[in-house]
């Protein structure tokens, strides 16, 4: 048994002070990931600072058509909110495709963004893993890698980022707001998740004790015409093999604006900017969608076990865009094709 001290924070500044002043402390919100990793002895904090009493659970639309979400808002509450469903359907669908209903009722928005990778080698305290113990090696490179990344990889790590929510937020140009020892900051979602490079243990740019306080999603023209399409091994409670967050605006048969992000194929929620650049001004048809998908996946670096993800990603991108242009219907709750 390991002794862990517990502190229940009553104000945001006090919580930040408590954690930032002690390198052995960590935050506890919904606990749906933290508790698992404690039990597996992957994480070993000596003190947990419970932040569930902090006033960070609001969900509100902005006058400009955007959205503000508190870091402690629960995933299920955000997915069900009428402003989210009306203005940002891709966000509601991404939330509803992640985890079980029970976990979505507990898990916080901020905690979801900070969840650790689901790589079995990271979660096995006996296997070498550069994320868990820098410099020990990456067991997945020569091991079982079917679910691992083909984009954004390095010789030090090929684990995929697990969050569905993060993929949607990256596509929507959201910002992650934080409070830390040096004050408030706002990170573009696309810059909040770090590529592994030679330091895969650093997954985000926050310093110790910095606390996510909220998420801001701006109004964009294509956001109301958006979806989240997730391909997985089973229909529920499963992480993505490939997922696509897509938002599209078509004028006179041509793509006027498009936002694309991929999940399940990269070490971060992957903004598909090459595909976006290719599509703007192109005909909104299957041929253009297919070529854009090929452009985006051109730099994929698969292993023999996950090479199928390259073609699967191409097809999923095309299917998502075709669905948005009426080429194929998708289930309105999950984004899955029917």
mmCIF file of C-alpha atoms in Angstrom:
data_model
loop_
_atom_site.group_PDB
_atom_site.id
_atom_site.type_symbol
_atom_site.label_atom_id
_atom_site.label_comp_id
_atom_site.label_asym_id
_atom_site.label_seq_id
_atom_site.Cartn_x
_atom_site.Cartn_y
_atom_site.Cartn_z
ATOM 1 C CA UNK A 1 0.000 0.000 0.000
ATOM 2 C CA UNK A 2 1.127 3.542 -0.735
ATOM 3 C CA UNK A 3 0.102 6.497 1.388
ATOM 4 C CA UNK A 4 -1.505 9.354 -0.598
ATOM 5 C CA UNK A 5 -2.504 12.636 1.013
ATOM 6 C CA UNK A 6 -5.826 14.131 -0.050
ATOM 7 C CA UNK A 7 -6.705 17.837 -0.155
ATOM 8 C CA UNK A 8 -10.043 19.288 -1.276
ATOM 9 C CA UNK A 9 -9.510 22.695 -2.905
ATOM 10 C CA UNK A 10 -12.068 25.454 -2.308
ATOM 11 C CA UNK A 11 -10.774 28.113 -4.716
ATOM 12 C CA UNK A 12 -8.905 28.038 -8.021
ATOM 13 C CA UNK A 13 -5.892 30.102 -6.944
ATOM 14 C CA UNK A 14 -5.467 27.934 -3.846
ATOM 15 C CA UNK A 15 -5.560 24.766 -5.913
ATOM 16 C CA UNK A 16 -2.867 26.093 -8.256
ATOM 17 C CA UNK A 17 -0.709 27.115 -5.310
ATOM 18 C CA UNK A 18 -1.098 23.722 -3.642
ATOM 19 C CA UNK A 19 -0.013 21.734 -6.690
ATOM 20 C CA UNK A 20 2.585 24.087 -8.162
ATOM 21 C CA UNK A 21 4.435 24.341 -4.834
ATOM 22 C CA UNK A 22 4.753 20.557 -4.501
ATOM 23 C CA UNK A 23 6.223 18.451 -7.348
ATOM 24 C CA UNK A 24 4.641 15.318 -5.825
ATOM 25 C CA UNK A 25 1.076 16.724 -6.036
ATOM 26 C CA UNK A 26 -1.434 16.316 -8.834
ATOM 27 C CA UNK A 27 -5.004 17.388 -9.576
ATOM 28 C CA UNK A 28 -7.995 15.090 -9.216
ATOM 29 C CA UNK A 29 -11.192 15.828 -11.166
ATOM 30 C CA UNK A 30 -13.392 12.993 -12.457
ATOM 31 C CA UNK A 31 -10.600 10.527 -11.759
ATOM 32 C CA UNK A 32 -11.544 8.243 -14.653
ATOM 33 C CA UNK A 33 -7.924 8.097 -15.853
ATOM 34 C CA UNK A 34 -5.945 9.181 -12.805
ATOM 35 C CA UNK A 35 -7.296 6.449 -10.539
ATOM 36 C CA UNK A 36 -6.606 3.744 -13.132
ATOM 37 C CA UNK A 37 -2.983 4.836 -13.468
ATOM 38 C CA UNK A 38 -2.566 4.988 -9.700
ATOM 39 C CA UNK A 39 -3.767 1.408 -9.393
ATOM 40 C CA UNK A 40 -1.405 0.311 -12.156
ATOM 41 C CA UNK A 41 1.479 2.143 -10.444
ATOM 42 C CA UNK A 42 2.137 4.155 -13.579
ATOM 43 C CA UNK A 43 1.562 7.419 -11.698
ATOM 44 C CA UNK A 44 2.811 7.855 -8.135
ATOM 45 C CA UNK A 45 1.733 11.229 -6.727
ATOM 46 C CA UNK A 46 2.044 11.631 -2.978
ATOM 47 C CA UNK A 47 -0.858 14.061 -2.784
ATOM 48 C CA UNK A 48 -4.061 14.533 -4.791
ATOM 49 C CA UNK A 49 -5.746 17.931 -4.830
ATOM 50 C CA UNK A 50 -9.474 17.489 -5.483
ATOM 51 C CA UNK A 51 -10.755 20.371 -7.654
ATOM 52 C CA UNK A 52 -14.381 19.304 -8.049
ATOM 53 C CA UNK A 53 -15.686 22.144 -5.854
ATOM 54 C CA UNK A 54 -14.159 24.844 -8.061
ATOM 55 C CA UNK A 55 -16.573 27.027 -10.082
ATOM 56 C CA UNK A 56 -15.373 25.766 -13.468
ATOM 57 C CA UNK A 57 -18.398 23.873 -14.789
ATOM 58 C CA UNK A 58 -20.219 26.473 -16.895
ATOM 59 C CA UNK A 59 -21.424 25.910 -20.460
ATOM 60 C CA UNK A 60 -22.591 28.958 -22.386
ATOM 61 C CA UNK A 61 -22.843 30.344 -25.888
ATOM 62 C CA UNK A 62 -21.239 33.693 -26.668
ATOM 63 C CA UNK A 63 -23.028 36.579 -28.421
ATOM 64 C CA UNK A 64 -20.679 36.096 -31.382
ATOM 65 C CA UNK A 65 -21.864 32.510 -31.849
ATOM 66 C CA UNK A 66 -19.004 30.804 -30.064
ATOM 67 C CA UNK A 67 -18.896 28.642 -26.950
ATOM 68 C CA UNK A 68 -17.333 28.752 -23.494
ATOM 69 C CA UNK A 69 -16.951 25.549 -21.489
ATOM 70 C CA UNK A 70 -15.603 25.220 -17.969
ATOM 71 C CA UNK A 71 -12.882 22.650 -17.438
ATOM 72 C CA UNK A 72 -14.980 20.780 -14.872
ATOM 73 C CA UNK A 73 -18.087 20.519 -17.045
ATOM 74 C CA UNK A 74 -18.856 16.825 -17.493
ATOM 75 C CA UNK A 75 -18.644 15.321 -20.949
ATOM 76 C CA UNK A 76 -22.253 14.161 -20.915
ATOM 77 C CA UNK A 77 -23.505 17.626 -19.914
ATOM 78 C CA UNK A 78 -21.605 19.321 -22.711
ATOM 79 C CA UNK A 79 -22.750 16.800 -25.328
ATOM 80 C CA UNK A 80 -26.389 17.323 -24.333
ATOM 81 C CA UNK A 81 -26.276 21.127 -24.203
ATOM 82 C CA UNK A 82 -28.530 22.687 -26.879
ATOM 83 C CA UNK A 83 -25.976 25.349 -27.862
ATOM 84 C CA UNK A 84 -23.355 22.661 -28.479
ATOM 85 C CA UNK A 85 -25.709 20.479 -30.508
ATOM 86 C CA UNK A 86 -26.937 23.395 -32.611
ATOM 87 C CA UNK A 87 -23.709 25.288 -33.284
ATOM 88 C CA UNK A 88 -21.060 22.550 -33.042
ATOM 89 C CA UNK A 89 -22.536 19.111 -33.809
ATOM 90 C CA UNK A 90 -19.040 17.688 -34.362
ATOM 91 C CA UNK A 91 -18.269 18.399 -30.713
ATOM 92 C CA UNK A 92 -21.412 16.704 -29.403
ATOM 93 C CA UNK A 93 -20.802 13.665 -31.605
ATOM 94 C CA UNK A 94 -17.147 13.369 -30.555
ATOM 95 C CA UNK A 95 -18.123 13.474 -26.890
ATOM 96 C CA UNK A 96 -20.860 10.863 -27.314
ATOM 97 C CA UNK A 97 -18.523 8.503 -29.162
ATOM 98 C CA UNK A 98 -16.001 8.467 -26.320
ATOM 99 C CA UNK A 99 -16.168 5.999 -23.410
ATOM 100 C CA UNK A 100 -19.317 4.642 -21.782
ATOM 101 C CA UNK A 101 -22.257 6.752 -20.566
ATOM 102 C CA UNK A 102 -21.177 6.135 -16.979
ATOM 103 C CA UNK A 103 -17.673 7.445 -17.625
ATOM 104 C CA UNK A 104 -18.988 10.436 -19.592
ATOM 105 C CA UNK A 105 -21.096 11.358 -16.568
ATOM 106 C CA UNK A 106 -17.937 11.488 -14.429
ATOM 107 C CA UNK A 107 -15.190 12.647 -16.781
ATOM 108 C CA UNK A 108 -14.402 16.367 -16.982
ATOM 109 C CA UNK A 109 -13.595 18.271 -20.156
ATOM 110 C CA UNK A 110 -10.188 19.355 -18.902
ATOM 111 C CA UNK A 111 -9.330 15.880 -17.685
ATOM 112 C CA UNK A 112 -10.234 14.393 -21.037
ATOM 113 C CA UNK A 113 -7.690 16.613 -22.770
ATOM 114 C CA UNK A 114 -4.974 15.527 -20.347
ATOM 115 C CA UNK A 115 -5.688 11.801 -20.368
ATOM 116 C CA UNK A 116 -2.629 9.655 -20.935
ATOM 117 C CA UNK A 117 -2.075 7.347 -23.870
ATOM 118 C CA UNK A 118 -3.677 3.911 -23.987
ATOM 119 C CA UNK A 119 -0.517 2.194 -25.221
ATOM 120 C CA UNK A 120 -0.293 -1.086 -23.336
ATOM 121 C CA UNK A 121 3.455 -0.651 -22.870
ATOM 122 C CA UNK A 122 2.951 2.717 -21.155
ATOM 123 C CA UNK A 123 0.402 1.148 -18.811
ATOM 124 C CA UNK A 124 2.576 -1.883 -18.045
ATOM 125 C CA UNK A 125 4.966 -0.664 -15.378
ATOM 126 C CA UNK A 126 7.471 -3.393 -16.342
ATOM 127 C CA UNK A 127 7.873 -2.550 -20.056
ATOM 128 C CA UNK A 128 10.351 0.044 -21.322
ATOM 129 C CA UNK A 129 8.486 3.231 -22.244
ATOM 130 C CA UNK A 130 9.927 6.656 -22.970
ATOM 131 C CA UNK A 131 6.696 8.364 -21.911
ATOM 132 C CA UNK A 132 6.720 6.744 -18.501
ATOM 133 C CA UNK A 133 10.484 6.600 -17.968
ATOM 134 C CA UNK A 134 12.427 8.808 -20.419
ATOM 135 C CA UNK A 135 15.396 7.114 -22.015
ATOM 136 C CA UNK A 136 14.272 3.524 -21.484
ATOM 137 C CA UNK A 137 13.091 2.973 -25.069
ATOM 138 C CA UNK A 138 9.820 2.414 -26.929
ATOM 139 C CA UNK A 139 8.591 -1.166 -26.709
ATOM 140 C CA UNK A 140 5.938 -0.603 -29.371
ATOM 141 C CA UNK A 141 8.490 -0.013 -32.142
ATOM 142 C CA UNK A 142 9.342 -3.713 -32.253
ATOM 143 C CA UNK A 143 6.276 -4.928 -30.391
ATOM 144 C CA UNK A 144 2.512 -4.997 -30.882
ATOM 145 C CA UNK A 145 1.632 -1.803 -32.733
ATOM 146 C CA UNK A 146 -1.706 -2.399 -34.467
ATOM 147 C CA UNK A 147 -3.377 0.540 -32.720
ATOM 148 C CA UNK A 148 -0.431 2.910 -32.871
ATOM 149 C CA UNK A 149 0.273 6.067 -34.849
ATOM 150 C CA UNK A 150 1.347 6.478 -38.467
ATOM 151 C CA UNK A 151 1.642 10.297 -38.392
ATOM 152 C CA UNK A 152 3.725 12.496 -36.102
ATOM 153 C CA UNK A 153 5.810 9.599 -34.845
ATOM 154 C CA UNK A 154 9.447 9.566 -33.799
ATOM 155 C CA UNK A 155 12.024 6.921 -32.994
ATOM 156 C CA UNK A 156 11.134 7.482 -29.345
ATOM 157 C CA UNK A 157 7.342 7.031 -29.393
ATOM 158 C CA UNK A 158 4.498 5.953 -31.702
ATOM 159 C CA UNK A 159 1.581 6.020 -29.246
ATOM 160 C CA UNK A 160 -1.662 7.617 -30.463
ATOM 161 C CA UNK A 161 -3.430 10.367 -28.575
ATOM 162 C CA UNK A 162 -6.638 8.826 -27.173
ATOM 163 C CA UNK A 163 -9.064 11.777 -26.969
ATOM 164 C CA UNK A 164 -12.031 12.107 -29.342
ATOM 165 C CA UNK A 165 -12.899 15.483 -27.832
ATOM 166 C CA UNK A 166 -9.443 16.875 -28.606
ATOM 167 C CA UNK A 167 -9.783 15.986 -32.296
ATOM 168 C CA UNK A 168 -12.995 18.004 -32.560
ATOM 169 C CA UNK A 169 -11.505 20.957 -30.676
ATOM 170 C CA UNK A 170 -8.445 21.037 -32.927
ATOM 171 C CA UNK A 171 -10.687 21.089 -36.000
ATOM 172 C CA UNK A 172 -12.737 23.945 -34.510
ATOM 173 C CA UNK A 173 -9.724 26.187 -33.730
ATOM 174 C CA UNK A 174 -10.559 26.099 -30.028
ATOM 175 C CA UNK A 175 -8.374 27.576 -27.291
ATOM 176 C CA UNK A 176 -7.508 25.956 -23.965
ATOM 177 C CA UNK A 177 -7.417 28.456 -21.106
ATOM 178 C CA UNK A 178 -5.251 27.819 -18.043
ATOM 179 C CA UNK A 179 -4.189 29.346 -14.750
ATOM 180 C CA UNK A 180 -0.709 28.700 -13.458
ATOM 181 C CA UNK A 181 1.961 30.130 -11.178
ATOM 182 C CA UNK A 182 2.672 32.796 -13.788
ATOM 183 C CA UNK A 183 -0.930 33.752 -14.414
ATOM 184 C CA UNK A 184 -3.511 33.032 -17.104
ATOM 185 C CA UNK A 185 -2.681 31.665 -20.541
ATOM 186 C CA UNK A 186 -4.587 30.618 -23.649
ATOM 187 C CA UNK A 187 -3.216 27.887 -25.912
ATOM 188 C CA UNK A 188 -4.522 27.204 -29.424
ATOM 189 C CA UNK A 189 -5.740 23.604 -29.292
ATOM 190 C CA UNK A 190 -3.503 22.702 -32.239
ATOM 191 C CA UNK A 191 -0.451 23.790 -30.198
ATOM 192 C CA UNK A 192 -1.565 22.332 -26.877
ATOM 193 C CA UNK A 193 -0.614 18.755 -27.791
ATOM 194 C CA UNK A 194 3.106 18.225 -28.397
ATOM 195 C CA UNK A 195 4.670 15.833 -30.890
ATOM 196 C CA UNK A 196 6.867 13.244 -29.152
ATOM 197 C CA UNK A 197 10.137 14.151 -30.871
ATOM 198 C CA UNK A 198 12.950 13.175 -28.516
ATOM 199 C CA UNK A 199 10.935 14.056 -25.383
ATOM 200 C CA UNK A 200 7.699 12.033 -25.540
ATOM 201 C CA UNK A 201 7.161 12.398 -21.784
ATOM 202 C CA UNK A 202 6.194 16.047 -22.447
ATOM 203 C CA UNK A 203 2.698 15.879 -23.898
ATOM 204 C CA UNK A 204 1.639 19.515 -23.470
ATOM 205 C CA UNK A 205 3.371 22.880 -22.865
ATOM 206 C CA UNK A 206 1.938 23.485 -19.379
ATOM 207 C CA UNK A 207 4.212 23.706 -16.370
ATOM 208 C CA UNK A 208 3.639 21.708 -13.212
ATOM 209 C CA UNK A 209 0.666 23.090 -11.321
ATOM 210 C CA UNK A 210 -0.861 24.838 -14.312
ATOM 211 C CA UNK A 211 -4.582 24.105 -14.315
ATOM 212 C CA UNK A 212 -6.964 24.018 -17.272
ATOM 213 C CA UNK A 213 -9.820 26.372 -16.399
ATOM 214 C CA UNK A 214 -11.850 26.387 -19.598
ATOM 215 C CA UNK A 215 -12.199 25.874 -23.319
ATOM 216 C CA UNK A 216 -13.255 28.527 -25.826
ATOM 217 C CA UNK A 217 -14.600 27.612 -29.250
ATOM 218 C CA UNK A 218 -14.954 30.457 -31.775
ATOM 219 C CA UNK A 219 -17.814 30.809 -34.225
ATOM 220 C CA UNK A 220 -16.878 29.655 -37.728
ATOM 221 C CA UNK A 221 -18.964 29.445 -40.889
ATOM 222 C CA UNK A 222 -18.638 25.668 -41.441
ATOM 223 C CA UNK A 223 -19.067 24.610 -37.782
ATOM 224 C CA UNK A 224 -22.828 24.084 -37.991
ATOM 225 C CA UNK A 225 -22.254 21.712 -40.916
ATOM 226 C CA UNK A 226 -19.898 19.347 -39.176
ATOM 227 C CA UNK A 227 -19.592 15.760 -37.999
ATOM 228 C CA UNK A 228 -17.365 13.323 -36.177
ATOM 229 C CA UNK A 229 -16.861 9.974 -37.856
ATOM 230 C CA UNK A 230 -15.184 7.257 -35.787
ATOM 231 C CA UNK A 231 -14.035 3.857 -37.032
ATOM 232 C CA UNK A 232 -13.321 1.318 -34.296
ATOM 233 C CA UNK A 233 -13.180 -2.403 -33.649
ATOM 234 C CA UNK A 234 -16.526 -2.455 -31.853
ATOM 235 C CA UNK A 235 -19.508 -0.139 -31.692
ATOM 236 C CA UNK A 236 -19.167 1.109 -28.118
ATOM 237 C CA UNK A 237 -16.545 1.967 -25.512
ATOM 238 C CA UNK A 238 -13.599 1.614 -27.870
ATOM 239 C CA UNK A 239 -10.801 3.910 -28.954
ATOM 240 C CA UNK A 240 -10.557 4.979 -32.574
ATOM 241 C CA UNK A 241 -8.596 3.145 -35.217
ATOM 242 C CA UNK A 242 -9.290 6.240 -37.324
ATOM 243 C CA UNK A 243 -11.537 9.197 -36.662
ATOM 244 C CA UNK A 244 -12.285 12.374 -38.595
ATOM 245 C CA UNK A 245 -13.663 15.670 -37.332
ATOM 246 C CA UNK A 246 -14.896 17.576 -40.370
ATOM 247 C CA UNK A 247 -16.633 20.905 -40.944
ATOM 248 C CA UNK A 248 -17.438 22.066 -44.452
ATOM 249 C CA UNK A 249 -18.833 25.072 -46.296
ATOM 250 C CA UNK A 250 -19.723 24.656 -49.970
ATOM 251 C CA UNK A 251 -20.621 27.524 -52.328
ATOM 252 C CA UNK A 252 -21.688 26.908 -55.935
ATOM 253 C CA UNK A 253 -20.338 23.365 -55.844
ATOM 254 C CA UNK A 254 -16.873 24.343 -54.601
ATOM 255 C CA UNK A 255 -15.325 24.113 -51.153
ATOM 256 C CA UNK A 256 -15.347 27.594 -49.625
ATOM 257 C CA UNK A 257 -14.046 26.575 -46.196
ATOM 258 C CA UNK A 258 -13.121 23.272 -44.573
ATOM 259 C CA UNK A 259 -11.777 22.116 -41.215
ATOM 260 C CA UNK A 260 -10.351 18.621 -40.817
ATOM 261 C CA UNK A 261 -8.672 16.840 -37.923
ATOM 262 C CA UNK A 262 -7.786 13.172 -37.494
ATOM 263 C CA UNK A 263 -7.746 10.892 -34.485
ATOM 264 C CA UNK A 264 -6.442 7.373 -33.983
ATOM 265 C CA UNK A 265 -3.662 7.789 -36.555
ATOM 266 C CA UNK A 266 -1.281 10.301 -34.986
ATOM 267 C CA UNK A 267 0.643 10.984 -31.802
ATOM 268 C CA UNK A 268 -1.452 14.135 -31.338
ATOM 269 C CA UNK A 269 -4.937 15.160 -32.459
ATOM 270 C CA UNK A 270 -3.869 15.784 -36.051
ATOM 271 C CA UNK A 271 -4.951 18.920 -37.922
ATOM 272 C CA UNK A 272 -5.132 17.896 -41.593
ATOM 273 C CA UNK A 273 -3.892 21.184 -43.008
ATOM 274 C CA UNK A 274 -2.514 19.717 -46.204
ATOM 275 C CA UNK A 275 -5.919 18.313 -47.061
ATOM 276 C CA UNK A 276 -7.583 21.600 -46.124
ATOM 277 C CA UNK A 277 -5.248 23.608 -48.354
ATOM 278 C CA UNK A 278 -5.865 21.243 -51.241
ATOM 279 C CA UNK A 279 -9.643 21.387 -50.883
ATOM 280 C CA UNK A 280 -10.279 25.120 -50.617
ATOM 281 C CA UNK A 281 -11.521 26.188 -54.043
ATOM 282 C CA UNK A 282 -11.739 22.596 -55.318
ATOM 283 C CA UNK A 283 -14.917 20.894 -56.460
ATOM 284 C CA UNK A 284 -16.841 19.365 -53.581
ATOM 285 C CA UNK A 285 -16.816 15.850 -55.012
ATOM 286 C CA UNK A 286 -15.435 12.417 -54.244
ATOM 287 C CA UNK A 287 -12.449 12.792 -56.586
ATOM 288 C CA UNK A 288 -11.219 15.930 -54.847
ATOM 289 C CA UNK A 289 -11.889 14.436 -51.424
ATOM 290 C CA UNK A 290 -9.893 11.336 -52.338
ATOM 291 C CA UNK A 291 -6.946 13.332 -53.624
ATOM 292 C CA UNK A 292 -6.943 15.527 -50.514
ATOM 293 C CA UNK A 293 -6.880 12.411 -48.335
ATOM 294 C CA UNK A 294 -3.902 11.049 -50.261
ATOM 295 C CA UNK A 295 -2.061 14.350 -49.883
ATOM 296 C CA UNK A 296 -2.629 14.322 -46.121
ATOM 297 C CA UNK A 297 -1.475 10.733 -45.630
ATOM 298 C CA UNK A 298 1.542 10.957 -47.933
ATOM 299 C CA UNK A 299 4.017 11.197 -45.042
ATOM 300 C CA UNK A 300 2.573 8.321 -43.026
ATOM 301 C CA UNK A 301 5.156 6.026 -41.430
ATOM 302 C CA UNK A 302 3.340 2.813 -40.572
ATOM 303 C CA UNK A 303 4.609 -0.350 -38.982
ATOM 304 C CA UNK A 304 3.791 -3.718 -40.585
ATOM 305 C CA UNK A 305 0.977 -4.147 -38.049
ATOM 306 C CA UNK A 306 -0.763 -0.808 -38.585
ATOM 307 C CA UNK A 307 -0.168 -0.189 -42.296
ATOM 308 C CA UNK A 308 -3.900 -0.709 -42.853
ATOM 309 C CA UNK A 309 -4.538 2.601 -41.092
ATOM 310 C CA UNK A 310 -3.207 4.600 -44.040
ATOM 311 C CA UNK A 311 -5.879 3.413 -46.453
ATOM 312 C CA UNK A 312 -8.497 3.359 -43.704
ATOM 313 C CA UNK A 313 -7.759 7.009 -42.937
ATOM 314 C CA UNK A 314 -8.060 7.973 -46.592
ATOM 315 C CA UNK A 315 -11.425 6.274 -46.894
ATOM 316 C CA UNK A 316 -12.698 7.738 -43.632
ATOM 317 C CA UNK A 317 -11.784 11.274 -44.711
ATOM 318 C CA UNK A 318 -13.643 10.778 -47.987
ATOM 319 C CA UNK A 319 -16.667 9.286 -46.248
ATOM 320 C CA UNK A 320 -16.870 12.142 -43.753
ATOM 321 C CA UNK A 321 -16.723 14.784 -46.473
ATOM 322 C CA UNK A 322 -19.183 12.937 -48.690
ATOM 323 C CA UNK A 323 -21.588 12.693 -45.776
ATOM 324 C CA UNK A 324 -21.426 16.447 -45.279
ATOM 325 C CA UNK A 325 -22.180 17.032 -48.967
ATOM 326 C CA UNK A 326 -25.043 14.550 -49.035
ATOM 327 C CA UNK A 327 -23.126 11.690 -50.598
ATOM 328 C CA UNK A 328 -23.920 9.330 -47.745
ATOM 329 C CA UNK A 329 -26.036 9.597 -44.638
ATOM 330 C CA UNK A 330 -24.556 9.340 -41.152
ATOM 331 C CA UNK A 331 -26.154 8.598 -37.818
ATOM 332 C CA UNK A 332 -26.845 12.009 -36.215
ATOM 333 C CA UNK A 333 -25.861 10.807 -32.756
ATOM 334 C CA UNK A 334 -22.444 9.329 -33.443
ATOM 335 C CA UNK A 335 -21.484 10.382 -36.952
ATOM 336 C CA UNK A 336 -21.298 6.720 -37.956
ATOM 337 C CA UNK A 337 -22.471 5.938 -41.504
ATOM 338 C CA UNK A 338 -25.702 4.028 -41.821
#
